[in-house]
Coordinates of C-alpha atoms in Angstrom, one line a residue:
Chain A
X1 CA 0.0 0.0 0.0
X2 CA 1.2 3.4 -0.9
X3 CA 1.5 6.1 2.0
X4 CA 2.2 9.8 1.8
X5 CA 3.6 11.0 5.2
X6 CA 2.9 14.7 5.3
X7 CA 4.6 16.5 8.2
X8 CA 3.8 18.7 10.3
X9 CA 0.5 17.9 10.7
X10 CA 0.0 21.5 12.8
X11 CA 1.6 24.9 12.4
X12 CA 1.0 28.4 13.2
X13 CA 3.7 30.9 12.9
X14 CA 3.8 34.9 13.0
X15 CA 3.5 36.7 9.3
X16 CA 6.5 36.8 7.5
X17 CA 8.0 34.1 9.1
X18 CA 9.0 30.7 6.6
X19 CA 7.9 27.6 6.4
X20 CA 8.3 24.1 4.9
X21 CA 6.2 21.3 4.7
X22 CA 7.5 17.5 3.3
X23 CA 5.7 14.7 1.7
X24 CA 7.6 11.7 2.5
X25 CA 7.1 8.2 0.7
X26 CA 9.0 5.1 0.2
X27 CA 6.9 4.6 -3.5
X28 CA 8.3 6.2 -6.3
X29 CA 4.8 8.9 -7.9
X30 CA 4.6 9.3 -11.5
X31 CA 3.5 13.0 -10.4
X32 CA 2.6 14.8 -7.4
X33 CA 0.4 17.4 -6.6
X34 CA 0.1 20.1 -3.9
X35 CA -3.4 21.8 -2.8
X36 CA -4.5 24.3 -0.6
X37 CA -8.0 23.6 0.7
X38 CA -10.1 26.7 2.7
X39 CA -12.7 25.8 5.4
X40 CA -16.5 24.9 3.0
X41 CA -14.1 24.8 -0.2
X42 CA -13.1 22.2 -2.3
X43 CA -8.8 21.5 -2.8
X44 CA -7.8 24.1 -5.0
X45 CA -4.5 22.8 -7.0
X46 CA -1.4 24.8 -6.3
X47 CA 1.1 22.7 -8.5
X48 CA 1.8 19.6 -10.5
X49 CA 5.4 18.1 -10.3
X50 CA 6.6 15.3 -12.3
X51 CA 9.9 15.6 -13.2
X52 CA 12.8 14.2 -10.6
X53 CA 14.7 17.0 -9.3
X54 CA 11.8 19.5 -10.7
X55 CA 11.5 23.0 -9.0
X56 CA 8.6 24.8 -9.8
X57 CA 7.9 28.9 -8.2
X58 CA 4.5 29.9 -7.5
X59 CA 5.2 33.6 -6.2
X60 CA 6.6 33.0 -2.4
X61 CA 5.6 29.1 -2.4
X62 CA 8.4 27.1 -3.4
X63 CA 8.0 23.4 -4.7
X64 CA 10.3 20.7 -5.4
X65 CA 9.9 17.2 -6.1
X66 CA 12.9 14.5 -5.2
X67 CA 15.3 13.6 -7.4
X68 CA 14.0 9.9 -7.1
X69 CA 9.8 10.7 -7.5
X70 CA 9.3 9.9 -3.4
X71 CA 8.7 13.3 -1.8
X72 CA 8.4 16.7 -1.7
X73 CA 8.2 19.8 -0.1
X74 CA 6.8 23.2 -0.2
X75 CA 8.1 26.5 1.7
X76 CA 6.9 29.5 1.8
X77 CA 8.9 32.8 2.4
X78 CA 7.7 35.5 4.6
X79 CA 4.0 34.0 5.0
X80 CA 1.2 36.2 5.4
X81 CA -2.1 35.5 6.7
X82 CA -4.0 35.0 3.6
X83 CA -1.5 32.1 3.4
X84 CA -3.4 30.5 6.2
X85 CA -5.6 27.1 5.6
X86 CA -5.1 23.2 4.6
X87 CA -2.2 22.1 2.5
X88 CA -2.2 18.7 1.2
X89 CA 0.1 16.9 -1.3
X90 CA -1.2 14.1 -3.3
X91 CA 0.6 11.5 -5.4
X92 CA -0.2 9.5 -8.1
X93 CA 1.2 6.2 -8.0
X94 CA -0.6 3.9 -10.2
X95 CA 0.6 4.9 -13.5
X96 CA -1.2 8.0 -14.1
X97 CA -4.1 6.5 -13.4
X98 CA -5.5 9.9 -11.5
X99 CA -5.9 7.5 -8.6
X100 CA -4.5 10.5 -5.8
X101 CA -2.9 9.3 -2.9
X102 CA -3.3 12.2 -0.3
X103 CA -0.9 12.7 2.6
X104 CA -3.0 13.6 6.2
X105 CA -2.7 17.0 5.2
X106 CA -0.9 20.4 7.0
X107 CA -3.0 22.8 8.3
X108 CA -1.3 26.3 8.5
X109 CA -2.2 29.5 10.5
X110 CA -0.5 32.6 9.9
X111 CA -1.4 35.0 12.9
X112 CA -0.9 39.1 11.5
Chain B
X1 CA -8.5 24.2 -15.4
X2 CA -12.3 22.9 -15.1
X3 CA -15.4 24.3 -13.7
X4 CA -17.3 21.5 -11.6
X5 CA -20.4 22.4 -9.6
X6 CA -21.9 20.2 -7.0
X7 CA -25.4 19.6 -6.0
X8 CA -26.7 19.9 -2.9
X9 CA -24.0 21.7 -1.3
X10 CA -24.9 20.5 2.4
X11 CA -27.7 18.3 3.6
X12 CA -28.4 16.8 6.9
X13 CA -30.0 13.4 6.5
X14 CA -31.7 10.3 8.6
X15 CA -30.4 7.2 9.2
X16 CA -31.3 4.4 6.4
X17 CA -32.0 6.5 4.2
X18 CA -30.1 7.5 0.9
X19 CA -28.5 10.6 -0.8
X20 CA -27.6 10.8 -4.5
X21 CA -24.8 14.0 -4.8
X22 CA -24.8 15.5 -8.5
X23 CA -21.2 16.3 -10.3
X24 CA -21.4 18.7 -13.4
X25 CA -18.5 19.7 -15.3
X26 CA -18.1 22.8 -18.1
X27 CA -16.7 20.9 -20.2
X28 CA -15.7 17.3 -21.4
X29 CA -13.0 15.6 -19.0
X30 CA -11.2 12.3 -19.9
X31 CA -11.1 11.4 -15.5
X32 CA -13.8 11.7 -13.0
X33 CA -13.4 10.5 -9.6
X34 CA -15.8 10.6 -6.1
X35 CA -13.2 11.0 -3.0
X36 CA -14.5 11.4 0.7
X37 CA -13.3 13.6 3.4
X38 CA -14.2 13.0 6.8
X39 CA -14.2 15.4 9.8
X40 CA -10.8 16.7 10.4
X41 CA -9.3 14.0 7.4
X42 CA -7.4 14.0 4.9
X43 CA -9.0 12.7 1.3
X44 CA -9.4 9.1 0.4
X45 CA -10.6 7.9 -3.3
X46 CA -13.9 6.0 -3.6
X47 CA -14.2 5.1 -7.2
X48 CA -13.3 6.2 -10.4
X49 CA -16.3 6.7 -12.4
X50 CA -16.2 5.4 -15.5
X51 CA -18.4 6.8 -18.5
X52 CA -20.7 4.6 -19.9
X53 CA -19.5 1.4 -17.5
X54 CA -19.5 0.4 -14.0
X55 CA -17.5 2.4 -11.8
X56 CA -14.0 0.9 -10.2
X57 CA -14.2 0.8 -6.8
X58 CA -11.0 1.2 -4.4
X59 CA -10.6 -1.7 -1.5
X60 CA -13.3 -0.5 1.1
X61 CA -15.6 0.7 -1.1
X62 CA -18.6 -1.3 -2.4
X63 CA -21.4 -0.8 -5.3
X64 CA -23.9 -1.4 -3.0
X65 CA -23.2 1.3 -0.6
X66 CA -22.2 3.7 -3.2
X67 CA -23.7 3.9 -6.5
X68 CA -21.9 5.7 -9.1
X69 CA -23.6 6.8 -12.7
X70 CA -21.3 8.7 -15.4
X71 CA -24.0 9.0 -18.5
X72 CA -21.5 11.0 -20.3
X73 CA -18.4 13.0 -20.5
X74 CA -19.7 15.6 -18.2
X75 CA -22.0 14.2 -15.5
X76 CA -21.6 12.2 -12.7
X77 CA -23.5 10.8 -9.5
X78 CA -22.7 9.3 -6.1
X79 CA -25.7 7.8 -4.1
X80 CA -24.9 7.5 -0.3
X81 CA -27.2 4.5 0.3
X82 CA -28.7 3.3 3.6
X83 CA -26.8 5.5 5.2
X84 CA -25.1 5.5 9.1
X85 CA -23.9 8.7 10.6
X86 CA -20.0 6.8 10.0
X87 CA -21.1 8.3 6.6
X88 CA -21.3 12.1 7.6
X89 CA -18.0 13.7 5.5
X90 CA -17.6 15.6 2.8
X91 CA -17.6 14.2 -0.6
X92 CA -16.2 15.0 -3.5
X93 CA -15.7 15.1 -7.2
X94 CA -12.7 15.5 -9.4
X95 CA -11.8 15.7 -12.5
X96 CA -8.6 15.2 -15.0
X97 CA -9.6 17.6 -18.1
X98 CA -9.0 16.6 -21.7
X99 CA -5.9 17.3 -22.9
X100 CA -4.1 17.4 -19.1
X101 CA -2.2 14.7 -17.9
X102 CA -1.8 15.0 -14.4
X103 CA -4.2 18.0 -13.3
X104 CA -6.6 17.3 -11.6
X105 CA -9.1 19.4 -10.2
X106 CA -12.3 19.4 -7.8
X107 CA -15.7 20.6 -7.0
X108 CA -16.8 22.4 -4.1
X109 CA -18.1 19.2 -2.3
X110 CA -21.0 18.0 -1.1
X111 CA -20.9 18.3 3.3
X112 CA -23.2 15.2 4.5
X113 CA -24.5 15.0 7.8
X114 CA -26.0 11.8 8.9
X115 CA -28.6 11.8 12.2

């Protein structure tokens, strides 16, 4: 069975403070995906890695997938409140199948 | 991206009773899947929903105890039959549009509550 370990689980920091978050997995993903979800909202996608080794930017959010396709993190520099809410990675594992494995999720507050 | 829309948005339901959650998509998508969400959870998948067959059902998950229709490239449903309140969680719909590989992208969700 495939497993996404998503850590921490709980953070709240002060705004403009950093912060990363890692997806950990001993199964290699074909792809993996980050979301950020709001309280009543559905999971908005942030990013789509696939490449090994692949950073991708998304203004202060930072992504990058491992060089061997197992995990991956996301920072954030100098995090504002508006920043604040559920992040979750997800993998897919089956062959691009779509079939998302989702790690427990992260949920970040960023107090003004 | 996609636009997906999700009917009803909330209910609160009774025991043994059954809830079919609607899934409509702008436009045509080559992947739909139904994932839940319980309280304070992270996602897991239900089922892919395949058009014009059966859905495929993850281990856990049964036809019985959740229906799933895809008529056509657009549309889907998910019946919550005979339900318990272990069935009160969000559920959701996603979608992989034509012409994407790997994005995948969900509705609003459907918030169950089961009394």
């Amino acid at each position: 069975t495939q497993l996404l370990e998503q850590s921490p689980q709980f953070l709240s920091i002060q705004e403009g403070e950093n912060l990363t978050v890692y997806c950990n997995s001993s199964s290699v993903f074909s792809s993996l995906q980050w979301y950020r979800q709001e309280p009543g909202e559905g999971p908005v996608l942030l990013v789509t890695v696939v490449t090994g080794g692949e950073v991708k930017k998304l203004k202060r959010l930072t992504f990058q997938f491992g060089d061997a396709r197992k995990d991956s993190s996301l920072h954030i520099t100098a995090a504002q409140p508006g920043d604040t809410g559920l992040y979750l990675c997800a993998g897919d594992g089956s062959g691009n199948t779509g079939k998302l494995i989702f790690g427990q999720g992260t949920t970040l507050q960023v107090k003004p | 991206s996609a636009v997906i829309s999700q009917k009803p948005s909330r209910d609160i339901c009774q025991r043994g009773t059954s809830l079919t959650i609607q899934c409509q998509v702008d436009s045509q998508v080559t992947m739909m899947f139904w994932y839940r969400q319980q309280p304070g959870q992270s996602l897991t998948l239900i089922a892919t929903a395949n058009q014009g067959s059966e859905a495929t059902y993850e281990s856990g998950f049964v036809i019985d105890k959740f229906p799933i229709s895809r008529p056509n490239l657009t549309f889907s449903t998910l019946t919550v039959s005979n339900m318990s309140p272990e069935d009160s969680s969000i559920y959701l719909c996603s979608v992989v549009p034509s012409g994407t590989a790997y994005e995948q992208y969900f509705g609003p969700g459907t918030r169950l509550t089961v009394t």
